[in-house]
CSV table of C-alpha atoms in Angstrom, one decimal:
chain,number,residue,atom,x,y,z
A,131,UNK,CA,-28.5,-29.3,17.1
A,132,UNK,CA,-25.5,-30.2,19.2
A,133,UNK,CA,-22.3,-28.5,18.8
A,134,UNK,CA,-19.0,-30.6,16.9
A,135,UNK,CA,-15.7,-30.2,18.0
A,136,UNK,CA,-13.2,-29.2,15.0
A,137,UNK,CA,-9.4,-28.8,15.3
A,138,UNK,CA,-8.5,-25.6,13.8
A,139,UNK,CA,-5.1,-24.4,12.8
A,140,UNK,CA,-3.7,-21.4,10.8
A,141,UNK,CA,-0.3,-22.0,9.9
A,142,UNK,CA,2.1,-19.8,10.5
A,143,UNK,CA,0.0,-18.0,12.9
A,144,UNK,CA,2.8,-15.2,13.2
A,145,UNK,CA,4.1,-13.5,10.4
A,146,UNK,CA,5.0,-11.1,8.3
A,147,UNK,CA,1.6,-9.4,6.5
A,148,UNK,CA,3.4,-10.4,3.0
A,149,UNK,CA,3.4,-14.4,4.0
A,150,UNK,CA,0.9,-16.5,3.1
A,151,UNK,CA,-1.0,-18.5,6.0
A,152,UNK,CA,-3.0,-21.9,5.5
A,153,UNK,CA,-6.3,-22.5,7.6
A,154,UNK,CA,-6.9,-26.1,8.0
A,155,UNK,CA,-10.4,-27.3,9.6
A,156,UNK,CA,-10.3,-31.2,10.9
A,157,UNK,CA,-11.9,-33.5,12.2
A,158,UNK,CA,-15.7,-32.0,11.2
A,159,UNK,CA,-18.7,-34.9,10.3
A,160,UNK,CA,-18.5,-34.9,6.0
A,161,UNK,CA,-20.8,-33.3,4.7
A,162,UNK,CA,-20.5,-30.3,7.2
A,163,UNK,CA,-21.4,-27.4,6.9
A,164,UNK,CA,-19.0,-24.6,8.0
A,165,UNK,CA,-18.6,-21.3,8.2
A,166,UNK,CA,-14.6,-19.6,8.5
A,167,UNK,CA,-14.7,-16.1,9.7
A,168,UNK,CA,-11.8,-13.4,10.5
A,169,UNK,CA,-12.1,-10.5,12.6
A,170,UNK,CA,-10.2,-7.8,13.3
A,171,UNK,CA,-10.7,-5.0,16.0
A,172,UNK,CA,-8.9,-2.0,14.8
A,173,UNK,CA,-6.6,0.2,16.3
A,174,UNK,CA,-8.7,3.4,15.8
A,175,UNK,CA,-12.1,0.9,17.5
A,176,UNK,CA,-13.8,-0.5,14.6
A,177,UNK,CA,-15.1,-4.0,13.5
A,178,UNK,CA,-13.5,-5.9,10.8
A,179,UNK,CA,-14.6,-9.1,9.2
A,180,UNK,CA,-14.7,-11.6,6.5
A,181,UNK,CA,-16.1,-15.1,6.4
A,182,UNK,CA,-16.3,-18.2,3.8
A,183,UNK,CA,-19.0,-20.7,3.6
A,184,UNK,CA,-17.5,-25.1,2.9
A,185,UNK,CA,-18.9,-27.8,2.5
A,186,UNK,CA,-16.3,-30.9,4.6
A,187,UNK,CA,-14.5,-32.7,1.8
A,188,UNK,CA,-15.6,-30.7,-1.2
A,189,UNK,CA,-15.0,-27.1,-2.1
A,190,UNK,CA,-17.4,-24.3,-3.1
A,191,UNK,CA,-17.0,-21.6,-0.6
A,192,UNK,CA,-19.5,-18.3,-0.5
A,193,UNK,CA,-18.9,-15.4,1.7
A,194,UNK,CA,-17.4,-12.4,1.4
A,195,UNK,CA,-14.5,-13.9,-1.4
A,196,UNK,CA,-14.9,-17.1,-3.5
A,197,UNK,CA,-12.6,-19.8,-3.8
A,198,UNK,CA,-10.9,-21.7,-1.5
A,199,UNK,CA,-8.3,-18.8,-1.0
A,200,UNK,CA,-7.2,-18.3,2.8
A,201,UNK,CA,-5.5,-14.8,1.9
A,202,UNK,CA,-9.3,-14.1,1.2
A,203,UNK,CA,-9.8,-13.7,5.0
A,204,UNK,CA,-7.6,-10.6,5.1
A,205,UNK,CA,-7.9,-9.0,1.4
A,206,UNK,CA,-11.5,-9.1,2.2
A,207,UNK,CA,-12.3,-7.9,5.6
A,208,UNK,CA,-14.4,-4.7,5.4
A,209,UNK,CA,-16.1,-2.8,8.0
A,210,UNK,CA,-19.3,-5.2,9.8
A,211,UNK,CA,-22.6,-4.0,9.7
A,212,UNK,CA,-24.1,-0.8,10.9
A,213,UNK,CA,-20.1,0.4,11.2
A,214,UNK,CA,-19.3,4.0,10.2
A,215,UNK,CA,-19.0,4.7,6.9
A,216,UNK,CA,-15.9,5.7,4.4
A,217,UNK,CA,-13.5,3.3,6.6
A,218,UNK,CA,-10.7,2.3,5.6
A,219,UNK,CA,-7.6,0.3,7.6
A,220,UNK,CA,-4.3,1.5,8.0
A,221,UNK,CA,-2.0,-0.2,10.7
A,222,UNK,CA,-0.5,2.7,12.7
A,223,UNK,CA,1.5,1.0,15.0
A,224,UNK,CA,4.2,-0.8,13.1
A,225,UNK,CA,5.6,-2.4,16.4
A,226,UNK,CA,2.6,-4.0,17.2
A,227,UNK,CA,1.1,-7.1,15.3
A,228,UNK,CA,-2.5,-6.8,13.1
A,229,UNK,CA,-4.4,-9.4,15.2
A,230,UNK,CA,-7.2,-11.5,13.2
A,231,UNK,CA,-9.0,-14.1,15.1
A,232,UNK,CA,-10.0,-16.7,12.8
A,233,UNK,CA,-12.8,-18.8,13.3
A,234,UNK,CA,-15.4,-21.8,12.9
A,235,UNK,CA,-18.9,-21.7,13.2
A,236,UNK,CA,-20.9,-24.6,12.5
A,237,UNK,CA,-23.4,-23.8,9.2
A,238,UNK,CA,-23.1,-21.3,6.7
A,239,UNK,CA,-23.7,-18.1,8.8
A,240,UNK,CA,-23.7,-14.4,7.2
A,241,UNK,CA,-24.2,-12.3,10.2
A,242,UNK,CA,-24.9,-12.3,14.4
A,243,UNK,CA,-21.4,-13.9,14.0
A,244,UNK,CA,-21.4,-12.2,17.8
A,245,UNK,CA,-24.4,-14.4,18.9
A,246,UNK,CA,-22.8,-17.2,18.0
A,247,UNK,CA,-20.5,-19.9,19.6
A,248,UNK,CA,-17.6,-20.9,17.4
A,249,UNK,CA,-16.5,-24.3,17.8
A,250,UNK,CA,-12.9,-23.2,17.5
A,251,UNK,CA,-10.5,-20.0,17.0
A,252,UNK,CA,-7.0,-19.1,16.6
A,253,UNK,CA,-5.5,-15.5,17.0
A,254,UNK,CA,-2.8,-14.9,14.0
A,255,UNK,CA,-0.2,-12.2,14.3
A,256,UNK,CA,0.5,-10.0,11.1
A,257,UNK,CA,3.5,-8.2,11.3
A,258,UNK,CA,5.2,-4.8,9.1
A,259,UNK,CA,8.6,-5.3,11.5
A,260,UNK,CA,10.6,-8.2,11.3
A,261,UNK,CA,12.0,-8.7,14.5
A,262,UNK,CA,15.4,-6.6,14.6
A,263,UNK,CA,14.0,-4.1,12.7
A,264,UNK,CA,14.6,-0.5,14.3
A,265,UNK,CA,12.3,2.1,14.3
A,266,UNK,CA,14.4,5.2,14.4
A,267,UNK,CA,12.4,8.8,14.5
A,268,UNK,CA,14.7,11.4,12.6
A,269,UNK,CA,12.2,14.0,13.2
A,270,UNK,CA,8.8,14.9,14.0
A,271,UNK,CA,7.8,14.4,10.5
A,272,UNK,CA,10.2,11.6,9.5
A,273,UNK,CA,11.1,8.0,10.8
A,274,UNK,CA,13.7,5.9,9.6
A,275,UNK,CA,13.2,2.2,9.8
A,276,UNK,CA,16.3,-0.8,9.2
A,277,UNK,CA,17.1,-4.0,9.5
A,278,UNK,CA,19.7,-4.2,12.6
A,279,UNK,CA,23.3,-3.5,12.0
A,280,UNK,CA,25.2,-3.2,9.2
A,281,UNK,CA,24.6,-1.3,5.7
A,282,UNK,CA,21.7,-1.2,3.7
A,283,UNK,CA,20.8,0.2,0.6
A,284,UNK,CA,17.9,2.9,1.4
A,285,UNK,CA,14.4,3.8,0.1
A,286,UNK,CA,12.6,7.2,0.5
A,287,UNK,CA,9.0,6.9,0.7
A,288,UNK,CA,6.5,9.3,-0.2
A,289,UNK,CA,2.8,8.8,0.5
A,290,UNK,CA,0.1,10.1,-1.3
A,291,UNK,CA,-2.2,13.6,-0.7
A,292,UNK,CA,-3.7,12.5,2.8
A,293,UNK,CA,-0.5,12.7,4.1
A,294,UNK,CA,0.2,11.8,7.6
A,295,UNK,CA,3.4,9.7,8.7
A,296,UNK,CA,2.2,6.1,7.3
A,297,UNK,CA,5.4,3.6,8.2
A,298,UNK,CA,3.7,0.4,7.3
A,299,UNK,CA,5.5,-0.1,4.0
A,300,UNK,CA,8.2,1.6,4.8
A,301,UNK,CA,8.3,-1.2,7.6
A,302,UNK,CA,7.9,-3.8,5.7
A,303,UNK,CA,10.7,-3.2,3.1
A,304,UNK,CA,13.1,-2.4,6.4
A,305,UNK,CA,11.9,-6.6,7.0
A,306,UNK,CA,13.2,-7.6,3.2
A,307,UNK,CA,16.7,-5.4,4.1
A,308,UNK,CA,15.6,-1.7,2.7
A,309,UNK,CA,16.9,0.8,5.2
A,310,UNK,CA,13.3,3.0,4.3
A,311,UNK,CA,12.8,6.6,5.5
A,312,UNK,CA,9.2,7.7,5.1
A,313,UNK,CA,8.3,11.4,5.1
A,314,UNK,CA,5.6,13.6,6.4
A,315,UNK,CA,5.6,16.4,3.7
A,316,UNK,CA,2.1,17.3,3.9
A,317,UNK,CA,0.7,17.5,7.0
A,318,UNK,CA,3.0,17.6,9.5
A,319,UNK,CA,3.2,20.4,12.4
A,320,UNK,CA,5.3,23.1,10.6
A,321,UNK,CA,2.4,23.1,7.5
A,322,UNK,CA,-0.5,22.0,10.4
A,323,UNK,CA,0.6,25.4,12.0
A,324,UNK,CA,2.0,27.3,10.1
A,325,UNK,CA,0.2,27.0,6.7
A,326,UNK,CA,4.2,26.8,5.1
A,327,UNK,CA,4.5,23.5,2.9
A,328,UNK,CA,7.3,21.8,2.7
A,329,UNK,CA,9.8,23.2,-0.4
A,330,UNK,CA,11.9,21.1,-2.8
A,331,UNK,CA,15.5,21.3,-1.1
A,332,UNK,CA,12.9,19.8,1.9
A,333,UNK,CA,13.3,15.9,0.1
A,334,UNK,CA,17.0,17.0,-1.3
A,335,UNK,CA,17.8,17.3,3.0
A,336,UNK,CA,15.9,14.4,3.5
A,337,UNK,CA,18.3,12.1,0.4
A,338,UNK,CA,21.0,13.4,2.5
A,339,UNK,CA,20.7,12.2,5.3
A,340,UNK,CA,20.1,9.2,4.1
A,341,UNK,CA,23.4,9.4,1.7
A,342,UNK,CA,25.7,10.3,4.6
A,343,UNK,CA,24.0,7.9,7.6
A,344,UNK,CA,26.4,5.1,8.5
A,345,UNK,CA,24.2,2.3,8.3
A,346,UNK,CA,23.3,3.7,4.7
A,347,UNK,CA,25.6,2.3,1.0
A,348,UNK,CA,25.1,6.2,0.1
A,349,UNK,CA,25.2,5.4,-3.8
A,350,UNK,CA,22.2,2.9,-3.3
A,351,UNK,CA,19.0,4.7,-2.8
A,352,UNK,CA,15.6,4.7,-4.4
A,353,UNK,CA,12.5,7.1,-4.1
A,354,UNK,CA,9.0,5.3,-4.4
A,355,UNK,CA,5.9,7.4,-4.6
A,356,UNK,CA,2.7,6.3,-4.8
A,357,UNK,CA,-0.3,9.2,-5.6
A,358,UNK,CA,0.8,12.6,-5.2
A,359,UNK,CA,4.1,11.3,-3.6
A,360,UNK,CA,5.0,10.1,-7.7
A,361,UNK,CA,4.7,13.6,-8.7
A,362,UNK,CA,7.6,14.5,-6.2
A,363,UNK,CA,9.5,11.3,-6.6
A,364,UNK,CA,9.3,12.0,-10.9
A,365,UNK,CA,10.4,15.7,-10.2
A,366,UNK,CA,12.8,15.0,-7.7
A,367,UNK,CA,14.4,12.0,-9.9
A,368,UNK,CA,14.4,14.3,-13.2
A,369,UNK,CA,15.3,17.8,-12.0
A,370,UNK,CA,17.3,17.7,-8.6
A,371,UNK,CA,20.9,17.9,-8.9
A,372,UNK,CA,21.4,17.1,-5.8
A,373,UNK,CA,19.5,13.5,-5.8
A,374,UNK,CA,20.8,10.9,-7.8
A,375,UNK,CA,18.6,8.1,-7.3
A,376,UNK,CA,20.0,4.3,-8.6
A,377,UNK,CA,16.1,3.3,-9.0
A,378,UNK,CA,12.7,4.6,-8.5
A,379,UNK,CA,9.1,3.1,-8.1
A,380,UNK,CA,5.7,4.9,-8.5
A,381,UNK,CA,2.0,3.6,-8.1
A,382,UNK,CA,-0.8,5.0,-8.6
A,383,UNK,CA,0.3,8.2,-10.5
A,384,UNK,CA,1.8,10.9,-12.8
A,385,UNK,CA,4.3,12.8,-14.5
A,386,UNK,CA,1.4,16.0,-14.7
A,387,UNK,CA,2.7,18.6,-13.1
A,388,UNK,CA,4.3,22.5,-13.0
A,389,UNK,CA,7.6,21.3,-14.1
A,390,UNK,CA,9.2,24.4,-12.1
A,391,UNK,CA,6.6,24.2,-8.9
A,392,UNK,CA,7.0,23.2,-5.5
A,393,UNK,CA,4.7,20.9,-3.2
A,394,UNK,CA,2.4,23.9,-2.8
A,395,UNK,CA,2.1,24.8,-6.6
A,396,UNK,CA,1.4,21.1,-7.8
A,397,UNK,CA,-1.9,21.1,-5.2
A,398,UNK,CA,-2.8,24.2,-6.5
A,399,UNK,CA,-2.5,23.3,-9.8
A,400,UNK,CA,-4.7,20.7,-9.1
A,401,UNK,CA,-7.2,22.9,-8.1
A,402,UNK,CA,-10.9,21.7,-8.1
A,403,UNK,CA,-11.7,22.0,-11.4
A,404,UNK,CA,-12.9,18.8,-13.6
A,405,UNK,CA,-14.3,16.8,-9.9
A,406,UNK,CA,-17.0,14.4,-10.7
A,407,UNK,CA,-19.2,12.9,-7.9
A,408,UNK,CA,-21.3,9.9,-8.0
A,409,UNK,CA,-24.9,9.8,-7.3
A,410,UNK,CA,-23.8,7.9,-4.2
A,411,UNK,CA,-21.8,11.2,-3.0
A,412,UNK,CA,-18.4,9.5,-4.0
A,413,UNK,CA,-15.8,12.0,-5.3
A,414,UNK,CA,-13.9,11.3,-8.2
A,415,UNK,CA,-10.4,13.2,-9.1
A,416,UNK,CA,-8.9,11.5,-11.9
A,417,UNK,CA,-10.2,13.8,-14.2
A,418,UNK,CA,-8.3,16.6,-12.3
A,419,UNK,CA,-4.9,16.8,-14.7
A,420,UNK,CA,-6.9,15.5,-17.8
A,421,UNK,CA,-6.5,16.1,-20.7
A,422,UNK,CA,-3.1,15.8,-20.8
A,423,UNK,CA,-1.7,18.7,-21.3
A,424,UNK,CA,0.4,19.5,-24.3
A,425,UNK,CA,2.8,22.5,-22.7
A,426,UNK,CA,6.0,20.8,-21.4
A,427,UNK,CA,6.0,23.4,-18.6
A,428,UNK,CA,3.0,21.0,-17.3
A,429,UNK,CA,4.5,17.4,-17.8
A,430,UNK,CA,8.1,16.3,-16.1
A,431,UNK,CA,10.4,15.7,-19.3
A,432,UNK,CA,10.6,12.1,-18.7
A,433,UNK,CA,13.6,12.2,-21.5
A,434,UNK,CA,15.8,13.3,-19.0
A,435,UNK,CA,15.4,10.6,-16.6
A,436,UNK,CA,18.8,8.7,-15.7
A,437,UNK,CA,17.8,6.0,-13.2
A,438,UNK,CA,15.5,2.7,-14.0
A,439,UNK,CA,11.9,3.5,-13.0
A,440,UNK,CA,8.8,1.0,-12.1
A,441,UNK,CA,5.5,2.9,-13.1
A,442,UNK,CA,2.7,0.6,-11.4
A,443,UNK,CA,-0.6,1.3,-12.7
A,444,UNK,CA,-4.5,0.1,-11.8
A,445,UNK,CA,-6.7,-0.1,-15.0
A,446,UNK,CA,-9.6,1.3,-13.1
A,447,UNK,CA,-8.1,3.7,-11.1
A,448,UNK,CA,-10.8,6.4,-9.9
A,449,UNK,CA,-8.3,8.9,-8.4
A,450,UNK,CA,-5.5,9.7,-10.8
A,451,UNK,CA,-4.5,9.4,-14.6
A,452,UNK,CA,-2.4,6.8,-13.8
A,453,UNK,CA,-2.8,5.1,-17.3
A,454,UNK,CA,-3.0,8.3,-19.4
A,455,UNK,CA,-0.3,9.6,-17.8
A,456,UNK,CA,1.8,6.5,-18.2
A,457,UNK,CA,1.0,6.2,-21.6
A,458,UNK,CA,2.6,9.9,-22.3
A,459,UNK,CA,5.1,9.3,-20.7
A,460,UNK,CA,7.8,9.9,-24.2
A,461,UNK,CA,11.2,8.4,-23.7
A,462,UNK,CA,11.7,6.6,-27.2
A,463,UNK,CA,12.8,9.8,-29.0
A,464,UNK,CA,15.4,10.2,-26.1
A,465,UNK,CA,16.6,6.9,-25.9
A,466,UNK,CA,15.9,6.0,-22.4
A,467,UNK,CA,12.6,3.6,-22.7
A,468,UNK,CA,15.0,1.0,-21.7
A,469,UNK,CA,14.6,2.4,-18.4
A,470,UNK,CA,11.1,1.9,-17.7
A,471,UNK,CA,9.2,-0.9,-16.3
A,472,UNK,CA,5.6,-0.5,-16.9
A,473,UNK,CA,3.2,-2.8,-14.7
A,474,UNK,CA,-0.5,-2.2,-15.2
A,475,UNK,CA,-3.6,-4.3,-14.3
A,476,UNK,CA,-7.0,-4.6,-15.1
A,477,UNK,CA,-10.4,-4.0,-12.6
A,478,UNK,CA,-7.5,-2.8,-10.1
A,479,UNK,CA,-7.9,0.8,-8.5
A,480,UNK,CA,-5.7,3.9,-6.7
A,481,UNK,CA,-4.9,2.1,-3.5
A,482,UNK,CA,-2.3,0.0,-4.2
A,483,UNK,CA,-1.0,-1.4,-1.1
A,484,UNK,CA,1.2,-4.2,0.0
A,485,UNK,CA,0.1,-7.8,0.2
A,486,UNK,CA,-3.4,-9.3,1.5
A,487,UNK,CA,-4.5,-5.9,3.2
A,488,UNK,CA,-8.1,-5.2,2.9
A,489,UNK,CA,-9.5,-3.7,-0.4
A,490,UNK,CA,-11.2,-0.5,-0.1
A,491,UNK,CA,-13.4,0.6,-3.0
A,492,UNK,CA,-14.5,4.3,-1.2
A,493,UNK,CA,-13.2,5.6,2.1
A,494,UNK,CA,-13.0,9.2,3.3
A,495,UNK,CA,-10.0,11.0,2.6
A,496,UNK,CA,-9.0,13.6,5.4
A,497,UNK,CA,-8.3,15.8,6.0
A,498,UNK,CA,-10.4,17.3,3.1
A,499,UNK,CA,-12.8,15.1,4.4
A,500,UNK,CA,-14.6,13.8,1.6
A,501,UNK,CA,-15.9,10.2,0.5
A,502,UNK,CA,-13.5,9.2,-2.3
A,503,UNK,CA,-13.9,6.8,-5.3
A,504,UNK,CA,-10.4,4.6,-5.3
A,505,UNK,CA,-11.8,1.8,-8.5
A,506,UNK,CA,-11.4,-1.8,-8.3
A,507,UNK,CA,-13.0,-4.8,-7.5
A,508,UNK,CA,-11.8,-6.5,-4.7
A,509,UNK,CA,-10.1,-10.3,-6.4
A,510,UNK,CA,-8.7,-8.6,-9.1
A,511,UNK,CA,-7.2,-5.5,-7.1
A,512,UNK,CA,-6.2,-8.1,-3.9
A,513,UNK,CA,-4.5,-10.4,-7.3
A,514,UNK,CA,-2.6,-6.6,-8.5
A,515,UNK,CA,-1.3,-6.0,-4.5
A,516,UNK,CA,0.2,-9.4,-4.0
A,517,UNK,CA,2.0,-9.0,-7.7
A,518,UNK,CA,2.7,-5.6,-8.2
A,519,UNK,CA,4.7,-6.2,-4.5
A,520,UNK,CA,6.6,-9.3,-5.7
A,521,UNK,CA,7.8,-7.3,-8.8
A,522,UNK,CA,8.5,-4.0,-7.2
A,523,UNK,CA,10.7,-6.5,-4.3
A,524,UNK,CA,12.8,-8.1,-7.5
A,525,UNK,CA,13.3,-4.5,-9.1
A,526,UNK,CA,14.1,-3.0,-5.8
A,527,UNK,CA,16.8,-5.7,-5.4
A,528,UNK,CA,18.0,-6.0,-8.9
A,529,UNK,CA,18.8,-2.2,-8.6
A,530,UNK,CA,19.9,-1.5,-4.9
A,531,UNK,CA,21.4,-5.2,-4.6
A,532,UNK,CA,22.3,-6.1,-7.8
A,533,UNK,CA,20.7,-8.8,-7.6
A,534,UNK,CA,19.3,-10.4,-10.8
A,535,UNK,CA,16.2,-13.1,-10.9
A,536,UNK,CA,16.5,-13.5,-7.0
A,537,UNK,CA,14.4,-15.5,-5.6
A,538,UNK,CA,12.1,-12.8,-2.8
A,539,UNK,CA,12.4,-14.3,0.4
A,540,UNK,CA,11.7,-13.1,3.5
A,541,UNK,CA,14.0,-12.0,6.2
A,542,UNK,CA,11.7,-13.0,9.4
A,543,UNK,CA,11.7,-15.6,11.3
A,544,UNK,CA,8.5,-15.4,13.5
């Protein structure tokens, strides 16, 4: 049959990766039958898509996400067929855009998207950096990102056990007016080749700099952990008296851990006892610090924390005791529950990452390497990202702003 010709548009087609977009399809025959397809060509070479199936002037969409829910086109790209497996997508570069190509195909395709003309496509730009964000490198293993000139309240981000130097959210909270330095602690070229980890007085040096940088409000700085980097941010916010933190934020984990141990002990305290694996080869470590143990030596004395805390949790969370832990966590008897702000949500996994980016059920986690179990399913974990990020924005501001029922807006204007 004979090609159409559709007006496509995807509004705003640059943006920061927490916006939403629209997708609007016009001038199609009713009664069409469409297909809407994203794809994505990843830094590190790989194939990403998603795709939705309409029906002109009526909705009922199949594909890869249901509903007529644009975001759908990014929360659900996953790797096309006969990719490598255990992918997962991770922007790098921060000052270059995510490009996703969106486009319409006439009938409801599924696959061979490749041997297929569209009838129309537009390129969107996702963005981390606002423009007149700065990315500043401190260090090898450290980068500091903020919002132009002036002073900024601060964040110090800790990523999880993979490590690596991961400045996407970090990024993106420089873009809402969060001076943000994110930290290497795990893997970066003194432990790579030296075997040395990084000690305590290592994130101390780190709140530091931050207190005493000029473009920093030195009394207005938060620590957000997610995985391994909560057992660090928990420690750090409990026992250092060097950081005094006005807030902290931490997904995705736990207060388990040798209250007197450094970066190295809590990994060996790990250990590899109590690993499950699936019968698909997918490892699961939640059960690693379970049961909870009863010896306070093993569980940071949550009593003593000062500063208001957001503990984020995923119901189905493979990889951590993020629930158990969070229900432990004991500050009634010392009078500081007031403190904590307890999000947790249901079919929603470990990787709890900003807005709309893709949900990843198993990837491989180096450098161990192995296939890892994260939990979720992919609506109700995408549904957890977009409002576990709204929530953790309004805390963020209420504590380092003081800035009560704000509205979250975004600072870009791409």
């Amino acid at each position: 049959s004979s090609l159409w010709w559709v007006k496509l548009s995807v509004q705003p087609c640059r943006a920061l990766v927490d916006e939403k977009f629209k997708v609007l399809v016009q001038k199609a025959p009713p009664g069409a039958q469409l297909t809407v397809r994203s794809h994505h060509h990843s830094e590190n070479k790989h194939e990403w898509e998603a795709f939705g199936h309409y029906i002109c002037d009526s909705t009922g969409p199949r594909g890869t996400y249901e509903g007529v829910e644009p975001m759908g086109l990014l929360w659900s790209l996953r790797p096309v067929p006969g990719s490598k497996p255990g992918l997962r997508l991770r922007k790098m570069n921060v000052e270059t855009p995510m490009e996703v190509t969106v486009s319409v195909y006439q009938g409801h395709l599924s696959e061979d998207f490749s041997e297929q003309r569209a009838l129309a496509a537009v390129v969107v730009e996702r963005w981390y950096m606002a423009p007149g964000v700065r990315r500043i490198p401190v260090t090898e293993h450290d980068t500091m990102l903020c919002s132009g000139p002036g002073r900024f309240p601060a964040v110090l981000d800790l990523w999880g056990g993979g490590g690596n130097l991961m400045e996407y959210r970090a990024s993106l909270l420089a873009s809402h007016g969060f001076a943000a330095l994110v930290l290497d602690y795990l893997t970066n070229e003194l432990t790579k080749t030296t075997g040395k980890m990084m000690e305590n007085d290592y994130f101390e040096v780190a709140f530091k700099f931050l207190e005493q940088h000029p473009q920093i409000v030195g009394s207005r700085i938060a620590m957000w952990g997610l995985s391994f980097g909560t057992a660090m941010t928990l420690k750090m916010a409990v026992y250092s008296n060097v950081i005094k933190l006005r807030c902290a934020v931490c997904y995705s984990g736990s207060h388990i851990q040798p209250v007197d141990g450094s970066v190295k002990d809590i990994k060996e305290y790990m250990g590899k006892e109590n690993i499950r694996v699936t019968e698909n080869q997918e490892v699961i470590f939640r059960d690693l610090t379970l049961p909870v143990p009863k010896d306070p030596a093993f569980k940071v004395d949550m009593g003593r924390l000062q500063c208001p805390l957001q503990v984020v949790v995923g119901l189905d969370d493979q990889s951590w005791p993020a629930y158990e832990s969070a229900m432990d966590v004991m500050m009634e008897e010392a009078g500081n529950s007031h403190l904590l702000t307890l999000l947790t949500y249901p079919h929603t996994g470990h990787l709890i990452e900003p807005p709309y980016s893709p949900y990843v059920r198993t990837s491989i986690l180096r450098p161990f390497p192995v296939k890892v179990l994260w939990g979720g399913e992919t609506a109700a974990h995408s549904r957890a990202q977009e409002d576990a990020w709204r929530k953790t924005l309004l805390f963020l501001r209420e504590h380092l702003y003081d800035m009560r029922n704000s509205a979250v807006t975004s600072k870009s204007n791409l």
